[in-house]
PDB file of C-alpha atoms and ligand atoms in Angstrom:
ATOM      1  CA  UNK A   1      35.711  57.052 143.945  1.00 94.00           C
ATOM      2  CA  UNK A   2      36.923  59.984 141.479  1.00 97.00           C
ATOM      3  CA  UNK A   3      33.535  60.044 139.548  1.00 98.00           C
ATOM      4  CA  UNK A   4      29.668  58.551 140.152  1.00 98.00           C
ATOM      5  CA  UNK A   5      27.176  58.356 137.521  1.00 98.00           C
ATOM      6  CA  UNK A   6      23.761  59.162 138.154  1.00 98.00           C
ATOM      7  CA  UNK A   7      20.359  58.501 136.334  1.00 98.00           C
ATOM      8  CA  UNK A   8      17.715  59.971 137.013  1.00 98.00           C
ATOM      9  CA  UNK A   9      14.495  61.281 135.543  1.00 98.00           C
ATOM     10  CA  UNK A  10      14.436  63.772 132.531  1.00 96.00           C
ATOM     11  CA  UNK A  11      11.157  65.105 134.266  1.00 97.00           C
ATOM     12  CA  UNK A  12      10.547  67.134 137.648  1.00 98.00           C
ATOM     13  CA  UNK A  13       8.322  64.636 139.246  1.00 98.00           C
ATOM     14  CA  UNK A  14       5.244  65.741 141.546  1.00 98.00           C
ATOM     15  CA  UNK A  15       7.001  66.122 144.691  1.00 97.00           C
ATOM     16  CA  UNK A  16       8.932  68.823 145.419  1.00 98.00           C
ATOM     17  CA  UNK A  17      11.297  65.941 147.315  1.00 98.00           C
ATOM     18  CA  UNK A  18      12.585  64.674 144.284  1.00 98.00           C
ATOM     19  CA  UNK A  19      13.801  67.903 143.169  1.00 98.00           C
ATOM     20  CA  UNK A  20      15.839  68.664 146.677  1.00 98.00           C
ATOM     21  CA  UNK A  21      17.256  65.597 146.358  1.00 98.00           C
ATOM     22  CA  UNK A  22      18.750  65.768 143.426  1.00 98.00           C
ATOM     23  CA  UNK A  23      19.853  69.138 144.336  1.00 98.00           C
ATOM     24  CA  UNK A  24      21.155  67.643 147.633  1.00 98.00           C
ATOM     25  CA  UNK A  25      23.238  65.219 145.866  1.00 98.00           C
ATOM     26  CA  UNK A  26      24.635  67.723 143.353  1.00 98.00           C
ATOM     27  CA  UNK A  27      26.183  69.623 146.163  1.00 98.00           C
ATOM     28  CA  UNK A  28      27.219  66.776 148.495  1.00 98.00           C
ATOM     29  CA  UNK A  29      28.935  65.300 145.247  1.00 98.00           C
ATOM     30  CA  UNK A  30      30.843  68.557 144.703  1.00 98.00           C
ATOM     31  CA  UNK A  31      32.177  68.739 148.511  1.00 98.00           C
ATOM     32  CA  UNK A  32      33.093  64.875 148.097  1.00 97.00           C
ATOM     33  CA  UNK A  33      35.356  65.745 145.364  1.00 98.00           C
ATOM     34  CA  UNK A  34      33.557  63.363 143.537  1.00 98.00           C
ATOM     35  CA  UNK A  35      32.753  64.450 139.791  1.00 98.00           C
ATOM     36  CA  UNK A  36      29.322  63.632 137.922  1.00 98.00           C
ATOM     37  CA  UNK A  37      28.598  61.960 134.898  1.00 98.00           C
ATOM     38  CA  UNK A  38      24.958  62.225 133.650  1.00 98.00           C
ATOM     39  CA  UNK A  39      22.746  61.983 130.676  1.00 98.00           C
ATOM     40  CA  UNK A  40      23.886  65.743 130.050  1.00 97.00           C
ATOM     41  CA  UNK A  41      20.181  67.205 129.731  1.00 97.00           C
ATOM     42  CA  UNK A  42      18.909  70.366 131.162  1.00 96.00           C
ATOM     43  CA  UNK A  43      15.740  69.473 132.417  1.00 96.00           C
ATOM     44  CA  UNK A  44      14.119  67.929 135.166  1.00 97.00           C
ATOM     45  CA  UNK A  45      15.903  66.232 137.957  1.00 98.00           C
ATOM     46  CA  UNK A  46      18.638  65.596 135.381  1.00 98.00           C
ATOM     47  CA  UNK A  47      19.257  69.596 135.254  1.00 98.00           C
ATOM     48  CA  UNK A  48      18.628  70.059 138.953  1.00 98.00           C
ATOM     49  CA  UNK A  49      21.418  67.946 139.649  1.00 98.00           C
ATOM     50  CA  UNK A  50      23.496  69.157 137.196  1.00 98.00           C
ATOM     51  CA  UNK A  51      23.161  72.851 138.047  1.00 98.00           C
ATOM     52  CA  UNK A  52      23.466  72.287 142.139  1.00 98.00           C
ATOM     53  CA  UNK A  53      26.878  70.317 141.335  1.00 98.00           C
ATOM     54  CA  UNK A  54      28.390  73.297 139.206  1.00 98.00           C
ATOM     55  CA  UNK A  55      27.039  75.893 141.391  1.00 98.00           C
ATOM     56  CA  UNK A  56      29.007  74.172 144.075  1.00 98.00           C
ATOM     57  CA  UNK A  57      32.201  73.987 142.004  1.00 98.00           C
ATOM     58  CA  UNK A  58      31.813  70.324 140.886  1.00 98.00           C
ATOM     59  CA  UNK A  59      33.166  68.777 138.168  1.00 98.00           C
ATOM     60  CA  UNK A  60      30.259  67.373 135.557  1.00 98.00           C
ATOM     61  CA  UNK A  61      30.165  65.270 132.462  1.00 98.00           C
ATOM     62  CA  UNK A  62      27.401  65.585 130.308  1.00 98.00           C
ATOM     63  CA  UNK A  63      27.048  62.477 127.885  1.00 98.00           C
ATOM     64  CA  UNK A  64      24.120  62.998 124.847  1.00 97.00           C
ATOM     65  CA  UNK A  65      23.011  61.578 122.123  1.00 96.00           C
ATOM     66  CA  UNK A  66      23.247  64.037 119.242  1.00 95.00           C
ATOM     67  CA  UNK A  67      18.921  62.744 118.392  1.00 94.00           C
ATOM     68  CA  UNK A  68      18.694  64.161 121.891  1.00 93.00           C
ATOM     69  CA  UNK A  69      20.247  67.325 122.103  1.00 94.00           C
ATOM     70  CA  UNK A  70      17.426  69.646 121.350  1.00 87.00           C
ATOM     71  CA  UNK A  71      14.241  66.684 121.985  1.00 88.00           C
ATOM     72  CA  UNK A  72      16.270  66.895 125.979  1.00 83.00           C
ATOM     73  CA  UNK A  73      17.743  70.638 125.708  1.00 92.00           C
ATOM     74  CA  UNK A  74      21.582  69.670 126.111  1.00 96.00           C
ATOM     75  CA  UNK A  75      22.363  71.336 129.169  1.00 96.00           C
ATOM     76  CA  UNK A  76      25.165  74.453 127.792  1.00 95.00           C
ATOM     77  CA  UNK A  77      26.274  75.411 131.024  1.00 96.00           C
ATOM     78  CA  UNK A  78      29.050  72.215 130.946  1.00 96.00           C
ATOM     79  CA  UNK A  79      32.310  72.688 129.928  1.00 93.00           C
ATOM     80  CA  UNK A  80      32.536  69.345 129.359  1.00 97.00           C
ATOM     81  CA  UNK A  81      29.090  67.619 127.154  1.00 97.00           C
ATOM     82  CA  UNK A  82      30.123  65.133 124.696  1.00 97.00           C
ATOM     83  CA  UNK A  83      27.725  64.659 122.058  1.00 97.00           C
ATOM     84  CA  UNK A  84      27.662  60.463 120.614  1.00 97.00           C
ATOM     85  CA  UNK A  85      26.041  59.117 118.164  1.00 96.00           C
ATOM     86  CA  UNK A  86      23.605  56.107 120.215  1.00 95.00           C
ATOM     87  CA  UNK A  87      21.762  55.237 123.652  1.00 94.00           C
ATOM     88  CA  UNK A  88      24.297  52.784 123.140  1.00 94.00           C
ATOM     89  CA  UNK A  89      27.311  54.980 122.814  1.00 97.00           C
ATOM     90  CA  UNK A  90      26.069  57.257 126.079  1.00 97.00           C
ATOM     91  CA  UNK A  91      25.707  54.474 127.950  1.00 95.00           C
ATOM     92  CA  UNK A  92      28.919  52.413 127.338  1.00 96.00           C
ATOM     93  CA  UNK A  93      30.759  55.790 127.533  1.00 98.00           C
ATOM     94  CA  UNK A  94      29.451  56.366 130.426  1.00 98.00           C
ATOM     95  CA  UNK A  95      29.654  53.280 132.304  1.00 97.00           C
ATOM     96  CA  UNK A  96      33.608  53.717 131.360  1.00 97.00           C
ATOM     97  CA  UNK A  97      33.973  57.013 132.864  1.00 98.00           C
ATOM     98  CA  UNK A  98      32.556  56.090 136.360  1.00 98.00           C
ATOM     99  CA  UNK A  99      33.685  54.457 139.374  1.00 98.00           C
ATOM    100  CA  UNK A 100      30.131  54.133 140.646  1.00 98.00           C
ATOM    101  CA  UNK A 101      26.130  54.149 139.519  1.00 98.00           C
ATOM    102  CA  UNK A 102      22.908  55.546 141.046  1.00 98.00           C
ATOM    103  CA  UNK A 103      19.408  55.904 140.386  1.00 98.00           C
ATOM    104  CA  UNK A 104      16.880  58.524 141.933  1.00 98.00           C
ATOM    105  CA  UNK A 105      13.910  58.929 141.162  1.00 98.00           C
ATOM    106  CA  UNK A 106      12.977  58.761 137.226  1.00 98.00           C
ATOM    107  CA  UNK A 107      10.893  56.764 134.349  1.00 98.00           C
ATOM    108  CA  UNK A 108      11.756  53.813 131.952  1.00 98.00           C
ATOM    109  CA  UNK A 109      14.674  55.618 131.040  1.00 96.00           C
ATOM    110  CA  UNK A 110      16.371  55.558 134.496  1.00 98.00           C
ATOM    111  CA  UNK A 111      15.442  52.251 134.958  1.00 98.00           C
ATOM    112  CA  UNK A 112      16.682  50.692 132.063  1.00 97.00           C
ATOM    113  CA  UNK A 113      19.902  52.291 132.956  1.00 97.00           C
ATOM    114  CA  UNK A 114      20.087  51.310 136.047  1.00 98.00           C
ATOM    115  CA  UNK A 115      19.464  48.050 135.063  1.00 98.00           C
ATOM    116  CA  UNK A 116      21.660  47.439 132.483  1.00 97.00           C
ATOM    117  CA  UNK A 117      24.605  48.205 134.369  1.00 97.00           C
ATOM    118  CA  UNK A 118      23.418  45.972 137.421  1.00 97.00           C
ATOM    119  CA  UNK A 119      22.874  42.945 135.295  1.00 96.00           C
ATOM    120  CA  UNK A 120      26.252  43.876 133.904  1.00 95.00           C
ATOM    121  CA  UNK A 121      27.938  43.877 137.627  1.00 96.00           C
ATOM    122  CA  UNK A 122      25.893  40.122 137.896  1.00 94.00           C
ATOM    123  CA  UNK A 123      27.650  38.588 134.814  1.00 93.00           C
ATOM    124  CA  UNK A 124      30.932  39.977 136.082  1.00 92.00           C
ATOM    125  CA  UNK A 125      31.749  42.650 133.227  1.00 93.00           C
ATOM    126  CA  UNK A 126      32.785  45.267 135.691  1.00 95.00           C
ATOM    127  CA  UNK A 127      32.893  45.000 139.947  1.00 96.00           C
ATOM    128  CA  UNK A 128      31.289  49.116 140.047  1.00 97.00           C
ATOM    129  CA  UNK A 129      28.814  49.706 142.855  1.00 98.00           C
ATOM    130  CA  UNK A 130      25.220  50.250 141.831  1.00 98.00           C
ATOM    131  CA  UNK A 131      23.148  51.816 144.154  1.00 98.00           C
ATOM    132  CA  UNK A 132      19.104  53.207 144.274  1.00 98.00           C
ATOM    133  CA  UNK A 133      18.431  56.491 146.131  1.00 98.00           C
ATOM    134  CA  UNK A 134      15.256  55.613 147.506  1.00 98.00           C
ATOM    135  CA  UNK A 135      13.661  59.302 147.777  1.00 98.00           C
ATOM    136  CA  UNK A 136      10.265  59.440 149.773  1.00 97.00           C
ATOM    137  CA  UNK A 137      10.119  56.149 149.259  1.00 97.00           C
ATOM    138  CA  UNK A 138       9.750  56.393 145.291  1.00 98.00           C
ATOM    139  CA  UNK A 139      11.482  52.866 144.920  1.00 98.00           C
ATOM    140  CA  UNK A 140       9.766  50.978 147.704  1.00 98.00           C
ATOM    141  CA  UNK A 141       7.349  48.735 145.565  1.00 98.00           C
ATOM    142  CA  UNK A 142      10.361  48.236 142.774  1.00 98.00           C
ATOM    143  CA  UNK A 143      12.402  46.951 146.006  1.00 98.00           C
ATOM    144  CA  UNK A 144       9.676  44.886 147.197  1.00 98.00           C
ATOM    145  CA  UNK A 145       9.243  43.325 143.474  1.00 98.00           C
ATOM    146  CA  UNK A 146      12.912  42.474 143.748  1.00 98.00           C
ATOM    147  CA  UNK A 147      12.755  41.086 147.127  1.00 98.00           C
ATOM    148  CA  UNK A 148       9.855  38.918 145.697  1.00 98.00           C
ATOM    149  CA  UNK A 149      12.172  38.167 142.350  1.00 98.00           C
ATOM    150  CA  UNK A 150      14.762  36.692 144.679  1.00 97.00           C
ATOM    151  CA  UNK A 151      11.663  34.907 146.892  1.00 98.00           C
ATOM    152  CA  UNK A 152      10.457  33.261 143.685  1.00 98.00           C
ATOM    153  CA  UNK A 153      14.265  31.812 142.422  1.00 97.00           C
ATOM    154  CA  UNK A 154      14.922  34.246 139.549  1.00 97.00           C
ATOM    155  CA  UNK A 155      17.224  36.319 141.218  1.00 96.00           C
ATOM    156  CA  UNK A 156      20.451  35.153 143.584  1.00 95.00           C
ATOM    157  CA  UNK A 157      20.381  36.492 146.853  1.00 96.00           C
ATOM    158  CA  UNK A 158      24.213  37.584 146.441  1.00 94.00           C
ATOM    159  CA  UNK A 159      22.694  39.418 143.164  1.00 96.00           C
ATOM    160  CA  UNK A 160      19.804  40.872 144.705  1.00 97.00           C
ATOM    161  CA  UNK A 161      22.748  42.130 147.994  1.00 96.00           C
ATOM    162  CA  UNK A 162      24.617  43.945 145.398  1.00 97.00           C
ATOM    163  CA  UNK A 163      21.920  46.887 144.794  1.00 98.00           C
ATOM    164  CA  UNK A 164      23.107  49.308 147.605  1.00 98.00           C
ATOM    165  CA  UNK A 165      20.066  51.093 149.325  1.00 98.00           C
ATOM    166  CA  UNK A 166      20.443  54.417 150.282  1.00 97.00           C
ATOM    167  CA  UNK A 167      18.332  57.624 151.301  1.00 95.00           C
ATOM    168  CA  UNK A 168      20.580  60.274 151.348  1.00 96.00           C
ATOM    169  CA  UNK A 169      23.963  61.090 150.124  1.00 98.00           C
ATOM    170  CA  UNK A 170      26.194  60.400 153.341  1.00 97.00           C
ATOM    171  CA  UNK A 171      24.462  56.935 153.209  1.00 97.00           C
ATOM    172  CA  UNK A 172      25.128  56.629 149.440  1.00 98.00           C
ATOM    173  CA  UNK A 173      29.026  57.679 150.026  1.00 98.00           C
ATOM    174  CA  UNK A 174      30.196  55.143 152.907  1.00 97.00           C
ATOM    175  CA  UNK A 175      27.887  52.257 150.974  1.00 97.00           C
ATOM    176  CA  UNK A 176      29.740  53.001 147.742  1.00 97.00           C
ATOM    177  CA  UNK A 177      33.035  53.072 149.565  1.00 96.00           C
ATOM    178  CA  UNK A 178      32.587  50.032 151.243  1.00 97.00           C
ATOM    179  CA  UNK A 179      31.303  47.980 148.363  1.00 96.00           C
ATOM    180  CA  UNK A 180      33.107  44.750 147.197  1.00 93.00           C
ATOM    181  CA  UNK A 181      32.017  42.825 144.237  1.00 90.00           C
ATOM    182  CA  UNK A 182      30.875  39.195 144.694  1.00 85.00           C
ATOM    183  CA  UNK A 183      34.071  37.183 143.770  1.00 75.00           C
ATOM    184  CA  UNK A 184      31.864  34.547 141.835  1.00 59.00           C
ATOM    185  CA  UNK A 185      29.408  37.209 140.273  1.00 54.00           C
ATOM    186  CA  UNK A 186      28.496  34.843 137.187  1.00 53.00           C
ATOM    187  CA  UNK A 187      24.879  32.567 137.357  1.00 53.00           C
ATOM    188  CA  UNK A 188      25.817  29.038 136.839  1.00 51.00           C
ATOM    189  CA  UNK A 189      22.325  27.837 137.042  1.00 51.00           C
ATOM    190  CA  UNK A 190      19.646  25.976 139.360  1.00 49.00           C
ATOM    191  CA  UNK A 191      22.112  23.569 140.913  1.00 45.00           C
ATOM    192  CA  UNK A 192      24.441  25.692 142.105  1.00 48.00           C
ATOM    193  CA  UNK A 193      21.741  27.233 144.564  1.00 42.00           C
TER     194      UNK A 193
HETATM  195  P1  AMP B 201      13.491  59.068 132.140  1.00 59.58           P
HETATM  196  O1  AMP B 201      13.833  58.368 133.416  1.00 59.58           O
HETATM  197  O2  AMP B 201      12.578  58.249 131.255  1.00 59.58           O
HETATM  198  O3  AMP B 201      13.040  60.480 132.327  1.00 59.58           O
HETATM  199  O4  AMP B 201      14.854  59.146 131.310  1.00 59.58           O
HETATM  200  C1  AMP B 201      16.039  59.561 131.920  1.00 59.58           C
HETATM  201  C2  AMP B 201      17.164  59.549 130.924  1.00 59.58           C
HETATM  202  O5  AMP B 201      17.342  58.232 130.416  1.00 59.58           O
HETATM  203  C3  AMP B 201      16.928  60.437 129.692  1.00 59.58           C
HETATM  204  O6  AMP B 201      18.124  61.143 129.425  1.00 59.58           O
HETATM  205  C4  AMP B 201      16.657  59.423 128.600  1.00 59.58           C
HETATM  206  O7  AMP B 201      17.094  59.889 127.337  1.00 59.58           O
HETATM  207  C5  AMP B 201      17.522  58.290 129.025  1.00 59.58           C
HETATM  208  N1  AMP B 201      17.167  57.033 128.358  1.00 59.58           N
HETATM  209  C6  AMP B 201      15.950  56.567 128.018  1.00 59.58           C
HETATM  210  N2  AMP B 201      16.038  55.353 127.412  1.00 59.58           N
HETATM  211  C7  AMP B 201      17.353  55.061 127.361  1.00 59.58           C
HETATM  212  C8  AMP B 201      18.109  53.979 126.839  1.00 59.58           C
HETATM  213  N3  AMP B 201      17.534  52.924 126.268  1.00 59.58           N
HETATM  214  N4  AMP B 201      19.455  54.047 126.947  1.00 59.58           N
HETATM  215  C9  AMP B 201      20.043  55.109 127.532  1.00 59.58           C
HETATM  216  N5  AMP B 201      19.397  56.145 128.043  1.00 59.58           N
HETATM  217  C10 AMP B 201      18.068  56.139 127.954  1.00 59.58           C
END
């Protein structure tokens, strides 16, 4: 794993957990070797990150849309923050440049990245490991939703396997590691169940 992207929220949160995590994660992902690519903002967990990965000599990739730049305060500490022009653009470009997703804690934004690129490992466009850092238990009810998704038929267990679960980074780095992609990752439909 040579680089991990992360999403995560653009805002602090209200514990003071989600913070040292993301901090926690920064630093762990510098010691790894591992390098970051992120959303490239300066505030909020996205910063915190950011900043604890540099400080610890870490390689980071800052990926914003140019709408973005001042609305998120580009974070101009990275030597390396590439400015597109879409969502669309930051998220394909990112998605290219990592071996590996994770969400922590964050809003609709996280989530719809996060999402994205799962439903992209389902269909088979790439075989990256996705993963949700479940901090204090942030994600617990979004888990149990897609426990109950898969319950109810609208999500294949094998599909519903491949979000890795972790709640701290040593977890997160021997889950990635050992990931393997479904070999048949594609829904065929009702029958096939
Ligand atoms: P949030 O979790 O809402 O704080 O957002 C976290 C990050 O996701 C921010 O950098 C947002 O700009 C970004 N974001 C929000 N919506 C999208 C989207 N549709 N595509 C890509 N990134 C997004």
């Amino acid at each position: 794993m040579r680089r991990l992207c992360v999403f995560l929220g653009s805002n602090p949160g209200l514990r003071p957990d989600y913070l040292a995590a993301a901090r926690e994660l920064g630093g762990a992902l510098a010691r790894e070797g591992i390098g970051l690519v992120y959303g490239g903002s300066s505030v909020g967990l996205m910063g915190a990150l950011a900043d604890a990965a540099l400080a610890a000599g870490g390689e980071v990739i800052g990926i914003i849309p140019q709408r973005l730049v001042e609305k998120e305060v580009a974070h101009r500490g990275l030597a390396d923050l590439r400015v597109v022009r879409s969502m669309h653009e930051r998220k394909a470009l990112m998605a290219e440049l990592s071996d590996g997703f994770v969400a922590l804690p964050g809003g609709a934004g996280t989530l719809e990245e996060l999402f994205e690129v799962w439903t992209w490992a389902q269909l088979g466009n790439h075989t990256k490991p996705c993963a949700v850092m479940n901090v204090a238990g942030y994600y617990d009810g979004l888990l149990a939703f897609l426990d109950h998704a898969e319950a109810e038929a609208f999500m294949r267990p094998q599909h519903r396997r491949m979000l890795i679960e972790a709640r701290d980074p040593a977890a997160l780095f021997a889950a990635l590691r050992a990931y393997e992609a479904p070999s048949v990752t594609k829904w065929i439909g009702r029958d096939e169940r």
